Amino acid sequence: MPDKAAVIAALDAIRDPKSGQGLVAAGLAQGLTVAPTPEGLRAGFVMEVAPRDTALYAPVRDAAEAALKAIPGMARVSVVLTAETAPATRPARTASLSPQAVEQTRAKAPVPTDRPAHVRRVLAVASGKGGVGKSTVAVNLAAALAARGLSVGLLDADVYGPSLPTMLGVSGKPEYRDDRMEPHQAHGLKVMSVGLLTGANDAMVWRGPMASQALTQMLTQTRWGTEEQPLDVLVVDLPPGTGDVQLTLIQKTPLDGAVIVSTPQEVALADARRAHTLFQKVRVPTLGLIENMSGDVFGRGGAEAEAGRLGVPYLGDLPLDAALRQAGDAGRPLVSAEPDGPVAQRFALIAARLADVLGV
Ligand SMILES: Nc1ncnc2c1ncn2[C@@H]1O[C@H](COP(=O)(O)OP(=O)(O)OP(=O)(O)O)[C@@H](O)[C@H]1O
Ligand SMILES: [Mg+2]
């Protein structure tokens, strides 16, 4: 059996492009875990980098993953690349929410009046912190709801970092027909993203009102359903954070409920609490907490305990699983790629509970 020293040596043979040091020496292998399993060794860690550096470090993550897999006796490897804090262009991400801010924004922003036509339920997927797997959950949850025979749409409201076009492998401007935008169809889902409207590579520096205008437009001007075939559920992938932009977005969106995604870490949990508070202020029920990246690296069970404290349902955990990331990178939800796999089963349970409370 290889040991932790072999793992560290393999990682230190890969250079941090910024400091030139090995990955472990550079402090880039956070929460490095090496654990035996019946099939062999399991190794995983998290690489937290500045948001502007994620592209620079993606090949480094791939190299680290390949190097660990090449160690004889290694059965499973998960390396997660995540952005550490709010990028400069996302000022609202870390802004905290004061009661005064709620009142002020409430006074300015109209309450939602525009329900999207022919959409039965609107479900938000939110997180307090960035990079916790909100989009991954939104995509796979939508696929799991569709697998129940429901008609499902997915709206990428992350105006700052739209990722659904990549995760679902869709591109190209939506077509206009009879004053409505036609959503893209992918993996049985109807998809609309601000990334499709603007071009995925445009650097977006939206202020609150523009962000909210873009969202309203995608929400109300997309042909999600028709009189004969209404959409059962529209899943909305919200931008991370609990600042004024998020507040404006959720105030203007007629949400029937929200799901909050968190990692087990305390810092992410504190953010989950803030997200829950935000939804409480606008009287949108939090339908549950999901623990993502659960397992050896981050720990386990934090979100369940937090759900108990907040008095909201706990919907289950999703393991740190390289297949989940690879499927997203390849433009296909893992739930559709491996409908009988363990991850799909977990999402099926979560989808069943949500479909039940939403009455669809
Ligand atoms: N359970 C998991 N196991 C392994 N990798 C994961 C898991 N969940 C998410 N990831 C990966 O972590 C990264 C961040 O996930 P994702 O983009 O879904 O997060 P997010 O919360 O939507 O981020 P952002 O705040 O930037 O919108 C992605 O590379 C994704 O593939
Ligand atoms: Mg996202």
JSON list of C-alpha atoms in Angstrom, two decimals, residues 37 71-72 158-159 182 188 194 212 228 236 251 265 295 318 356:
[
{"chain": "A", "resi": 37, "resn": "THR", "atom": "CA", "xyz": [-10.59, 1.65, 1.51]},
{"chain": "A", "resi": 71, "resn": "ILE", "atom": "CA", "xyz": [0.51, 5.88, -7.71]},
{"chain": "A", "resi": 72, "resn": "PRO", "atom": "CA", "xyz": [0.22, 2.08, -7.59]},
{"chain": "A", "resi": 158, "resn": "ASP", "atom": "CA", "xyz": [-25.51, 33.69, -11.68]},
{"chain": "A", "resi": 159, "resn": "VAL", "atom": "CA", "xyz": [-24.97, 36.86, -13.64]},
{"chain": "A", "resi": 182, "resn": "GLU", "atom": "CA", "xyz": [-36.63, 29.83, -26.89]},
{"chain": "A", "resi": 188, "resn": "GLY", "atom": "CA", "xyz": [-34.15, 16.74, -21.17]},
{"chain": "A", "resi": 194, "resn": "VAL", "atom": "CA", "xyz": [-27.11, 34.95, -18.87]},
{"chain": "A", "resi": 212, "resn": "SER", "atom": "CA", "xyz": [-31.93, 42.05, -11.64]},
{"chain": "A", "resi": 228, "resn": "GLU", "atom": "CA", "xyz": [-50.86, 22.79, -23.14]},
{"chain": "A", "resi": 236, "resn": "VAL", "atom": "CA", "xyz": [-32.94, 28.79, -10.49]},
{"chain": "A", "resi": 251, "resn": "GLN", "atom": "CA", "xyz": [-37.16, 39.84, -4.12]},
{"chain": "A", "resi": 265, "resn": "GLN", "atom": "CA", "xyz": [-17.06, 23.34, 7.11]},
{"chain": "A", "resi": 295, "resn": "GLY", "atom": "CA", "xyz": [-16.48, 13.14, 3.54]},
{"chain": "A", "resi": 318, "resn": "LEU", "atom": "CA", "xyz": [-23.29, 14.37, -1.59]},
{"chain": "A", "resi": 356, "resn": "ASP", "atom": "CA", "xyz": [-43.47, 16.20, -2.62]}
]
